[in-house]
XYZ file of C-alpha atoms in Angstrom:
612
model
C 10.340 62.206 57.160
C 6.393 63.639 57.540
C 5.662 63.999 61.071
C 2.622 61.504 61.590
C -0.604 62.985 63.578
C -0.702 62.235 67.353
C -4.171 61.612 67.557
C -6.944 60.036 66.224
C -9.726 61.503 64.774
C -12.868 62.120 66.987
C -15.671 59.893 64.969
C -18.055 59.694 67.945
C -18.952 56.476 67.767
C -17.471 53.908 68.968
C -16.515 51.757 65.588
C -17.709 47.618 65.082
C -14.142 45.618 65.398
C -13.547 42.362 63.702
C -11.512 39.575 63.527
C -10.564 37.420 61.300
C -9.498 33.465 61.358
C -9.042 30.936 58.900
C -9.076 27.354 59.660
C -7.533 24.483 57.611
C -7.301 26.545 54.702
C -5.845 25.494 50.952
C -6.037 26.683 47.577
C -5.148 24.443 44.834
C -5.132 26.813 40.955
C -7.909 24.254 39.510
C -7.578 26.510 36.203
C -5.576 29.095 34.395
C -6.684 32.032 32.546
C -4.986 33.777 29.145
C -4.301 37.416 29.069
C -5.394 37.252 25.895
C -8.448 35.971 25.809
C -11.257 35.242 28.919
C -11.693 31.337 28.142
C -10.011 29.644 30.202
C -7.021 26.569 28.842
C -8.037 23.569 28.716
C -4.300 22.266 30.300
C -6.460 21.353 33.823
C -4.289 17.736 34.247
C -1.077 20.169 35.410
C -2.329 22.827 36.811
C -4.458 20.825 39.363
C -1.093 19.425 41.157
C -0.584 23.056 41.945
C -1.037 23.804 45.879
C -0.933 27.496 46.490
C -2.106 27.494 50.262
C -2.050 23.976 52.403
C -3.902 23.920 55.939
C -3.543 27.335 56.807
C -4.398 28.444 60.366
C -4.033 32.126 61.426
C -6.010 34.921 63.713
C -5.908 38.707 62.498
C -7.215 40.571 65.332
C -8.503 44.139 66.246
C -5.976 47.126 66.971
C -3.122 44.458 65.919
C -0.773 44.293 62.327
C -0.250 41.213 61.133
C 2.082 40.645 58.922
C 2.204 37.680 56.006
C 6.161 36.943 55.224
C 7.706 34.100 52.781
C 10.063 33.417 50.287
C 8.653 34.442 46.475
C 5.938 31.857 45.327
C 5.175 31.292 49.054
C 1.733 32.112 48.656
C 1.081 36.061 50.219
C -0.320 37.751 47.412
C -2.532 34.388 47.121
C -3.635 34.694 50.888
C -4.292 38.599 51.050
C -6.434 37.975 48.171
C -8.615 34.992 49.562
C -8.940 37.525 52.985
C -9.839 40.552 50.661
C -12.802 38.101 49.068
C -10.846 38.827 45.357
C -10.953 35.111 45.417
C -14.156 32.966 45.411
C -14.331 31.421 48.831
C -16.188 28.373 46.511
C -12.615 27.670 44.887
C -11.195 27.368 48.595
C -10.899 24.605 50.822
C -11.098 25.149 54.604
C -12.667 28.261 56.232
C -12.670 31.809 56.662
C -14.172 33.164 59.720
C -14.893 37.249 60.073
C -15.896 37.242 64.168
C -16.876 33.538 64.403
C -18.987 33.901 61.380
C -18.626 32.845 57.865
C -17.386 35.290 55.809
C -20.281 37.210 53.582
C -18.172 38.779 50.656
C -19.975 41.382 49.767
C -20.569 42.377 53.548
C -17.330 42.334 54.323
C -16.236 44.461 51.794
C -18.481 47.449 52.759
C -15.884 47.413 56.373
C -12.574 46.678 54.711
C -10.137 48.383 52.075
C -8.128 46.128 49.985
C -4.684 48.014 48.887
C -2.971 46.781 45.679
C 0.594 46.615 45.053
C 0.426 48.604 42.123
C -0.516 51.917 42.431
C -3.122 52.697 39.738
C -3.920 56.713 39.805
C -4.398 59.580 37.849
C -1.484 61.037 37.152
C -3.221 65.328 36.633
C -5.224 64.722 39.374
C -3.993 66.600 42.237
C -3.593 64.411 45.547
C -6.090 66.445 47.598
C -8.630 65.507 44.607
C -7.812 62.341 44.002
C -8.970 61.743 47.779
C -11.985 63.821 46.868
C -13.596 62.131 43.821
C -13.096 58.612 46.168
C -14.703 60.305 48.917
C -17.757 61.603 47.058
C -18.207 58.634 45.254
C -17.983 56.161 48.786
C -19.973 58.611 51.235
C -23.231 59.236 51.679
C -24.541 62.838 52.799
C -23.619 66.132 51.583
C -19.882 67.538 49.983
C -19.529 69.079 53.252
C -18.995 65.357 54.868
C -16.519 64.203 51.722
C -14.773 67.649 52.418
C -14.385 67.474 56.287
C -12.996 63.256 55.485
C -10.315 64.298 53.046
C -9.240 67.294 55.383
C -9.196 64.153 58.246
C -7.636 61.969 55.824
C -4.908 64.695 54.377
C -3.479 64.957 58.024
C -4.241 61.625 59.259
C -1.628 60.856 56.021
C 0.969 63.850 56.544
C 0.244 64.681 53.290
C -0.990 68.500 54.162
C 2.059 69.916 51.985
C 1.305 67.766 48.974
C -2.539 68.555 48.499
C -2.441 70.478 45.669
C 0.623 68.985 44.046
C -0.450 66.623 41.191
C 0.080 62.923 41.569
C 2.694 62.639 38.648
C 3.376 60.120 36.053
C 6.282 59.051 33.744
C 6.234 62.087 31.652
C 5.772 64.616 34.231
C 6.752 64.803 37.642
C 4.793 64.887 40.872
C 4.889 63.353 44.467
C 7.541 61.018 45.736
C 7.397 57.011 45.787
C 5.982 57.326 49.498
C 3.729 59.796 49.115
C 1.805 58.268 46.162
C 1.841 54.854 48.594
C 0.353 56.954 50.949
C -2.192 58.337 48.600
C -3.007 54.922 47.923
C -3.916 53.769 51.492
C -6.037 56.876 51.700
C -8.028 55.953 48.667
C -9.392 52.445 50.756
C -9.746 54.970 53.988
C -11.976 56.885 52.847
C -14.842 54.874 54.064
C -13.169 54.841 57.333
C -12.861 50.563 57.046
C -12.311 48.644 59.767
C -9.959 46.085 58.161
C -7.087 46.935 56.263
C -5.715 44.676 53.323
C -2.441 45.884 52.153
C -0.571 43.870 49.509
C 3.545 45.473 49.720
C 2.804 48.340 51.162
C 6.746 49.324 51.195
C 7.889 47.842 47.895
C 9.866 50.124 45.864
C 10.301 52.782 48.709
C 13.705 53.774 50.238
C 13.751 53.207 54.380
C 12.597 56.133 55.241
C 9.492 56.408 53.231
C 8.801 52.428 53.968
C 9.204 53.270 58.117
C 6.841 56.248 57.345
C 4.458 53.635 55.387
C 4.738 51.150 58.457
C 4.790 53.768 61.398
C 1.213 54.887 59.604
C -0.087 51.783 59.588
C 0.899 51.235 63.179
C -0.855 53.953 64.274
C -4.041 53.494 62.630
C -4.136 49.932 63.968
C -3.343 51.133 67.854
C -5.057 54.315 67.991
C -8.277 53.950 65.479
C -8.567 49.814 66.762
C -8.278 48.298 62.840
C -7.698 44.757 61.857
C -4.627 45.184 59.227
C -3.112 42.426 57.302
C -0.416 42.801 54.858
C 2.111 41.377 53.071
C 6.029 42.067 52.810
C 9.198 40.204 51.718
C 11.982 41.731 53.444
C 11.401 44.265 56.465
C 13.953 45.681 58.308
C 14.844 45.639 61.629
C 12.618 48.865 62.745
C 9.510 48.051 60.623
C 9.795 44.264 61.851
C 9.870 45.888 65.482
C 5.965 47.380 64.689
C 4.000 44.243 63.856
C 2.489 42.314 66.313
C 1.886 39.127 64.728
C 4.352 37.298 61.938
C 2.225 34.692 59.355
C 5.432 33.043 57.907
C 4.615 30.546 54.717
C 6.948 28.258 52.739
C 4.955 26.992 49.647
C 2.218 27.637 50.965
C 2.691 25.904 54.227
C 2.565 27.625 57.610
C 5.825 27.687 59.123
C 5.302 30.351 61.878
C 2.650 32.158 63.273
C 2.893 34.377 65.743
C 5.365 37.600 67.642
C 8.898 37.845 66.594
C 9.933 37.495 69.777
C 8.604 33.822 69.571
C 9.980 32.790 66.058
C 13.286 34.198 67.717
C 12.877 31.561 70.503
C 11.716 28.829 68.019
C 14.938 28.805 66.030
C 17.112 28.709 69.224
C 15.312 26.093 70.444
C 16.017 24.265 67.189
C 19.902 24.907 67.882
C 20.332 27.837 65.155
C 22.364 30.317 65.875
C 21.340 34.115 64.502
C 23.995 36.087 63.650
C 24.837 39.743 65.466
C 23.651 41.846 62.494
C 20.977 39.311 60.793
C 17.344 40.319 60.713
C 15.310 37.126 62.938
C 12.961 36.551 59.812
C 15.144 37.305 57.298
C 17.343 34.553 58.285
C 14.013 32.184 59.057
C 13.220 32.819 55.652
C 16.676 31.809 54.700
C 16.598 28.454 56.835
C 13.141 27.508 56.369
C 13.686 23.801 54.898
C 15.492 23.496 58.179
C 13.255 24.995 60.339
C 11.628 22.486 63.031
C 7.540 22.325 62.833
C 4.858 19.931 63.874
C 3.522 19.100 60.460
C 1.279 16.229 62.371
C -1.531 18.450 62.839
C -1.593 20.520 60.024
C -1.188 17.574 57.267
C -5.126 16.280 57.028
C -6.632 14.679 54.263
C -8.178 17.074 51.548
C -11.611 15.096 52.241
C -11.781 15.798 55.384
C -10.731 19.249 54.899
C -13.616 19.806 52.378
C -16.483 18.265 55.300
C -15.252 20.933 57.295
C -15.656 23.371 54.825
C -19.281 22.367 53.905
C -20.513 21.721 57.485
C -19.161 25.332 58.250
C -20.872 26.680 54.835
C -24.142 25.076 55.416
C -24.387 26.655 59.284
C -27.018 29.340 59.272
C -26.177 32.612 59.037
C -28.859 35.315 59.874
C -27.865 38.416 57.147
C -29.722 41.113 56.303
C -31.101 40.189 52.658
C -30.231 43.896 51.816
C -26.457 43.439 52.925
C -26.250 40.440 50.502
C -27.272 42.652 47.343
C -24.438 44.911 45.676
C -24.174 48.317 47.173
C -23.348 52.104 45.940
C -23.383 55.051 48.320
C -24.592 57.277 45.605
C -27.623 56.941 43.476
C -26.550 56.997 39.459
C -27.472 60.401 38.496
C -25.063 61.198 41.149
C -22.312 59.121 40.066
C -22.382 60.310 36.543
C -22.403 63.973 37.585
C -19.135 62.885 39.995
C -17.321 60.834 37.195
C -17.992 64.110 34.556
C -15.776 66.264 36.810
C -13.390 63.997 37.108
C -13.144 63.088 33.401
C -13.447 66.410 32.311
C -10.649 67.610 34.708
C -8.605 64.834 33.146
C -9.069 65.728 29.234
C -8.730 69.087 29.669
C -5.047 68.794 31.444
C -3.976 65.636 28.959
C -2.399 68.055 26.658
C -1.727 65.120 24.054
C -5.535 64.451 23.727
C -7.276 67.867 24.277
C -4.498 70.495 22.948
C -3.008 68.371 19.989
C -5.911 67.281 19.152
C -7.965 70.661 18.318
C -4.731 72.259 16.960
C -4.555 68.976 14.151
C -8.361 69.369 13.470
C -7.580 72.912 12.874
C -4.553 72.377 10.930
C -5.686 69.483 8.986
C -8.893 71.468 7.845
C -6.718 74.477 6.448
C -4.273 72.176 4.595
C -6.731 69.960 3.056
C -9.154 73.175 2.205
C -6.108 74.352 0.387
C -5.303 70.848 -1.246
C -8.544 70.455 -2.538
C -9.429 74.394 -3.411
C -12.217 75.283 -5.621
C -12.576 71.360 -6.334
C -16.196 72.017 -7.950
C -15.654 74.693 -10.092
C -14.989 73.315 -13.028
C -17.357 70.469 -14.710
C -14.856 68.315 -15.906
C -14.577 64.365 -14.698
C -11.295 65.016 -13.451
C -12.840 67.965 -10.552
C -15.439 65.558 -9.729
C -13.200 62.257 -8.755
C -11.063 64.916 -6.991
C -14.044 65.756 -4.811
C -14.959 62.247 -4.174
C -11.397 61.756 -3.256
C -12.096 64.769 -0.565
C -14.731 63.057 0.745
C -13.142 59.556 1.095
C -10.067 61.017 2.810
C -11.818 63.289 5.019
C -13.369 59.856 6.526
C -10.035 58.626 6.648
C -8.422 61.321 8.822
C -11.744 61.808 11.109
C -11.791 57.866 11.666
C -8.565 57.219 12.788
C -7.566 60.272 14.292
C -9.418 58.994 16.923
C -6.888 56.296 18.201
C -4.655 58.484 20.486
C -7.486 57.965 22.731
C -6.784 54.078 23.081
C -3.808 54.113 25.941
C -6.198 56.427 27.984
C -8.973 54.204 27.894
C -6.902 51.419 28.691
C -5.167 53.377 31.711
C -8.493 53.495 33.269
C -9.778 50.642 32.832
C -7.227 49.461 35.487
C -9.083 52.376 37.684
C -12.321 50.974 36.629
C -11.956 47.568 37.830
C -10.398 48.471 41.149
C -13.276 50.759 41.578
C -16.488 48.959 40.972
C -14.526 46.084 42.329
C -15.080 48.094 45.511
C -18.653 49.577 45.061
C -17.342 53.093 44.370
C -20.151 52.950 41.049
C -21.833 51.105 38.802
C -20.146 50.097 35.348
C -23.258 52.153 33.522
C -22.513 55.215 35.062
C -18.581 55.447 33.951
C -20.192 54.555 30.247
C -22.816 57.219 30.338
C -20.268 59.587 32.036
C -17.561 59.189 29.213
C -20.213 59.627 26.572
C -21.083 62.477 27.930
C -17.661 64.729 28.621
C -17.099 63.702 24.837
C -19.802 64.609 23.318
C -19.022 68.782 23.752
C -15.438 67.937 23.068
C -15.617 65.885 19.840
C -18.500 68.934 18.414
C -15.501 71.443 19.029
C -13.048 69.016 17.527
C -15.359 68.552 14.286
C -16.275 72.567 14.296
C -12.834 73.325 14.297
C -12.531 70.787 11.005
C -15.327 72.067 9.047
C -15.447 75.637 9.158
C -12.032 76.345 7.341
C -12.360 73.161 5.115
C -15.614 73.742 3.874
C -15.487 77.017 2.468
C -11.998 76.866 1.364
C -12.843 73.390 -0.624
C -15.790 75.359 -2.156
C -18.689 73.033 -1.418
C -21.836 74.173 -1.537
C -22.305 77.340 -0.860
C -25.152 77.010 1.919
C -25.958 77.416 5.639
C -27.721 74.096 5.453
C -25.394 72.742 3.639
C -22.604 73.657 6.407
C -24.471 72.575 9.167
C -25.544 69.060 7.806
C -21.962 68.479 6.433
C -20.707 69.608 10.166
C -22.888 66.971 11.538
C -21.925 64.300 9.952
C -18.345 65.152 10.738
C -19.853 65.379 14.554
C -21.416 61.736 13.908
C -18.073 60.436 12.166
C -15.761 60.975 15.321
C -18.252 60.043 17.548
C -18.746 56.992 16.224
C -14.576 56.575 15.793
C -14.459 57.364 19.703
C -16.898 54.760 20.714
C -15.162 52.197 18.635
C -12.289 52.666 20.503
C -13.690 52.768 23.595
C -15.422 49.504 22.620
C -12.138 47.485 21.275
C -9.837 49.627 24.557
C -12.057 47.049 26.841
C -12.087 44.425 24.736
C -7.957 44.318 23.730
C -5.487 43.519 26.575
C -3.032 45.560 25.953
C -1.899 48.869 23.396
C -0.083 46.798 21.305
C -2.746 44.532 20.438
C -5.726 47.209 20.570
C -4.030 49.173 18.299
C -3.311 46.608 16.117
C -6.876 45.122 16.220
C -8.549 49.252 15.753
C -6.219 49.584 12.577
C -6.790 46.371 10.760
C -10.629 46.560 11.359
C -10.807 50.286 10.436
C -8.694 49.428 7.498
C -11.408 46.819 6.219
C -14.156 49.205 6.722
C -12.504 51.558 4.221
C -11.741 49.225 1.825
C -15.863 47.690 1.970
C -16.847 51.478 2.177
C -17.598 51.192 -1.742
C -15.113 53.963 -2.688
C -12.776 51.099 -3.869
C -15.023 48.258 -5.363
C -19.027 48.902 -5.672
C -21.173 46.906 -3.603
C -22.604 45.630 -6.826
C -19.225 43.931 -7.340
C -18.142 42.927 -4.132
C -18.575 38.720 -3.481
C -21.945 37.812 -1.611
C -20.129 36.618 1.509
C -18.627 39.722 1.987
C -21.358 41.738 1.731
C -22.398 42.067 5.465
C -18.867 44.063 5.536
C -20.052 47.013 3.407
C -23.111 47.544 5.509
C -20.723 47.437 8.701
C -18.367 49.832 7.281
C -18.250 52.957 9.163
C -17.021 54.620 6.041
C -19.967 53.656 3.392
C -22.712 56.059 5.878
C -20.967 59.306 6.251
C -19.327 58.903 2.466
C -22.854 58.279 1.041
C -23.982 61.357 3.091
C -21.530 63.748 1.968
C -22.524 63.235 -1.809
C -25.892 63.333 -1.139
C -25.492 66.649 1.146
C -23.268 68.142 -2.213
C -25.148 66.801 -4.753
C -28.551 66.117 -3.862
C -31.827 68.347 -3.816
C -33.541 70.507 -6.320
C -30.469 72.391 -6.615
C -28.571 68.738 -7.612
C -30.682 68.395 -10.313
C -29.782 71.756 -11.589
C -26.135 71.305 -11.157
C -24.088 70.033 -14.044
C -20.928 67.475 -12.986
C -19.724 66.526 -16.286
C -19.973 68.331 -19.464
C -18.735 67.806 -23.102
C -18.469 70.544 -25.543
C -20.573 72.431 -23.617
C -23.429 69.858 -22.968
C -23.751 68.858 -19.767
C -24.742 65.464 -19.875
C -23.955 64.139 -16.291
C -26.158 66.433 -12.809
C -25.784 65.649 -9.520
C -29.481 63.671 -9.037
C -28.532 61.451 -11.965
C -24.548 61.164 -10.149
C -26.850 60.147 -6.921
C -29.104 57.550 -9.230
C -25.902 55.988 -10.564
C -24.331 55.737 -7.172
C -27.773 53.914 -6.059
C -28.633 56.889 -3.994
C -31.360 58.428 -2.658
C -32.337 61.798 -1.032
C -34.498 60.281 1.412
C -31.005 58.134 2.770
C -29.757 61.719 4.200
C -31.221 61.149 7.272
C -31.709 57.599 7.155
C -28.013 57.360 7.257
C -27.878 59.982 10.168
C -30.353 57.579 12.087
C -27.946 54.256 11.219
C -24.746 56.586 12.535
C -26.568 56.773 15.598
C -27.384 53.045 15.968
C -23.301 52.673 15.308
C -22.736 55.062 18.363
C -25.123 53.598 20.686
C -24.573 50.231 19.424
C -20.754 50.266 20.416
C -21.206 52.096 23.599
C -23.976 49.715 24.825
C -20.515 46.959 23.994
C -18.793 48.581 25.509
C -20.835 48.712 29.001
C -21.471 44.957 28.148
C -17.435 43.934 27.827
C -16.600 46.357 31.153
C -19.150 44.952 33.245
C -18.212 41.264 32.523
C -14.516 42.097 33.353
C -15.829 43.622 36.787
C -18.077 41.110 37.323
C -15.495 38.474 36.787
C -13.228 40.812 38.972
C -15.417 40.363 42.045
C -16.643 36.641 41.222
């Protein structure tokens, strides 16, 4: 077991302590939301019987643990949550009081950390720069004062030996179960809080690492004076022996609050007899429906409850109208800069993404080149469809190529929302920031496509030629990357994003006008063919190969000798013009932008319904 540090950091200044209380409180679930979908059912008649929290009354004070026990469904994640501000204090009856005030939400969360259960990190990132990124992005000043936190931090955690070991994931190994717990604590201390929310902060950790967890937690609350509340469903003996106040609930009902030492004489005094080698609140939890409490004063009517609530609400409370507004430590050219190293770090060690995905480019572009070699030469119908054919399934390997990127995206977006949910940076600066480390990525990407596949194909034989062609690849898999990204924060899982990318990709092929011409496709379908990411790039490349002065000198289609078919009257037939080259460029463009700016739309109302 780590050896944890024996003193405190030197901060010089003495830190603000607070305390928290709730009075009376209860939470009824009013209304239920889908995963798949943000509209909420409309089954309000059953859900409204359900009481989560009933007249809750606990203290969490300064340089104290206090720890929130129960059976499963008693209501701990539910009450850690309404503490942390995750939930609406307007959906709560009763009170929450942060020293004798009212509890400002957005105030309160510039002096607290909130610690999930699940552990949501990057996996290449190494610990010592996962603490980093979360220190530059929650700390004013200079790198020199991120730098000199994390080295605080690092120790502070006993996770010295471990800085430059990567974090881990399920296809490559890292740190242990404990550490990356650890690493998690440290990622809502960054900001040095003075309250600590932790939601299981030993679940899923053998004894030792747990004790280590608790003994931590222990020592930041005696020696550094925090307020921390968490949550846990079975402690042992020697973690139980560290907190110094038990919040025991049963359906949401308070059974016991206070030491352990004074459950222990509470379930004497009710004539049960604990067992040599029983845990005290294990076997409380276990004899809870027996368990003797005064439910006289806790048992009030709900309207009275709710006067409470509003008299306390409408007391005047004199805040800072600056504290009530959302707040970043960093201004946003700053936070894009920070969130481009951090991306970039990450694509360039996801070998799936940034390896794989140059060597296919490469590869595809040599096998196709030879597929369709020297597909011009010869003037016959058959060379030209064969071309056409290039172009149509060039568009289709670009286009979807694109979807490995989809579990990524959705990996962190669980990052994302724990992160603005916290203030670390605004929504439009992780949009801007991806756009950004993929824009010199996806030009390599389409480089690395064109430059075998062009020549070896045999289209047209020119340096302007190249270059347009190249940017329109450029365009293509931009434009495939920002659709995902767009439908990877709209779809709630991989399953269905995928599912949803492929079908609607599919239809865009199909409306492209390869297969039907938009002459013959029915009027309400139409507005398909001019949303089809396929019909802008496909009419480019046969204006880029057959258009110009040089189009009108080049024959397609000859009989006997006679050509009777060039490429500006293959254009006119097609209903295309020169002028469309860039026109089409410009429209590629408005697709990029266009799904990017949804993109930044559907993330921000998922954060924003996050924190409200």
């Amino acid at each position: 077991m780590d050896q944890l540090p024996t003193k405190a950091p030197d901060y010089g200044y003495q830190k603000k302590q607070y305390r928290i209380k709730t009075k009376k409180l209860t939470y009824r679930l009013s209304r239920q939301v889908n995963e798949f979908n943000w509209f909420y059912s409309c089954n309000k008649e059953k859900s409204a019987n359900t009481c989560i929290l009933k007249n809750v009354n606990c203290e969490a004070r300064p340089g104290e643990i206090m720890a929130i026990v129960g059976p499963s469904g008693a209501g701990k994640t539910t009450m850690l949550e309404i503490l942390a501000g995750m939930i609406p204090l307007s959906r709560v009856s009763g009170c929450v009081l942060v020293n004798e005030q009212p509890m400002n939400v957005t105030q309160f969360r510039r002096v607290s950390g909130y610690v999930t259960q699940e552990e949501v990190l990057f996996p290449l990132l190494t610990v010592q720069e996962t603490l980093m990124y979360s220190a530059r992005l929650r700390l004013h000043g200079e790198l020199n004062r991120a730098t000199n936190r994390v080295s605080e931090l690092l120790k502070e955690l006993g996770l010295e030996h471990v800085a430059n070991v990567r974090i881990g994931g399920e296809s490559s190994r890292g740190i242990s179960g404990g550490e990356k717990r650890r690493v998690s604590i440290g990622l809502d201390l960054v900001h040095d809080p003075a309250v600590l929310l932790i939601d299981e902060p030993t679940s899923g950790l053998d004894s030792a690492s747990a004790i280590n967890v608790a003994s931590l937690l222990k020592y930041m609350a005696v020696k550094q004076g925090k307020t921390i509340v968490l949550t846990i469903h079975q402690p042992g003996f020697r973690i139980l022996e560290l907190f110094d106040q038990i919040l025991l609930l049963s359906n949401g009902t308070v059974l016991h609050h206070g030491s352990v030492h004074l459950l222990e004489h509470r379930l004497r005094f009710a004539g049960h007899s604990i067992p040599r080698n029983v845990n005290v609140l294990e076997f409380a939890i276990e004899m809870t429906e027996a368990m003797v409490i005064d439910t006289e004063e806790s048992e009030i009517e709900d309207t009275d409850i709710e006067g409470e609530f509003e008299h306390t609400r409408k007391t005047p409370v004199l805040v800072n109208v600056a504290e009530t507004k959302k707040y970043y430590s960093n201004p946003p050219i700053k936070e894009v800069m920070i969130l481009v190293q951090r991306f970039s770090s990450n694509i360039c060690r996801t070998k799936q993404l940034f390896a794989a995905r140059i060597l296919q480019s490469l590869l595809a572009g040599i096998v196709l080149g030879t597929i369709f070699m020297n597909a011009n030469n010869d003037p016959t119908r058959l060379k030209l469809q064969t071309q056409i054919g290039f172009f149509a399934f060039s568009l289709t390997f670009l286009l979807s190529s694109t979807t490995e990127g989809l579990p990524i995206y959705l990996e962190e977006r669980k990052i994302l929302m724990r992160e603005t949910a916290r203030g670390a940076y605004r929504v439009s600066s992780y949009v801007i920031s991806n756009t950004l480390v993929f824009l010199p990525f996806l030009l390599v990407v389409a480089l690395l496509y064109t430059i075998p596949v062009y020549w070896i194909v045999g289209l047209r034989r020119e340096m302007d030629g190249f270059l347009y062609f190249s940017l329109v690849v450029w365009m293509v898999v931009l434009m495939s990357n920002s659709f995902v990204a767009c439908f990877s924060a709209l779809a709630p899982n991989f399953i269905m994003g995928n599912s949803l990318i492929a079908g609607i990709m599919g239809s865009f092929f199909l409306f492209s006008g390869y297969f039907i011409s938009k002459d013959d496709m029915p009027k309400y379908w139409i507005f398909m063919h001019y949303l089809s990411l396929f019909k802008y790039p496909f009419e480019c490349f046969m204006i880029n190969e057959y258009g110009g002065e040089k189009g009108k000198q080049r024959c397609l289609e000859a009989l006997e000798g006679n050509c009777f078919l060039y490429g500006n009257g293959f254009l006119v037939q097609q209903g295309l013009k020169d002028s469309q080259k860039w026109t089409n460029i410009g429209i590629m463009l408005g697709f990029i932008f266009g799904y990017r700016f949804l993109c930044f739309f559907i993330l921000w109302y998922r954060s924003y319904r996050t924190q409200s």
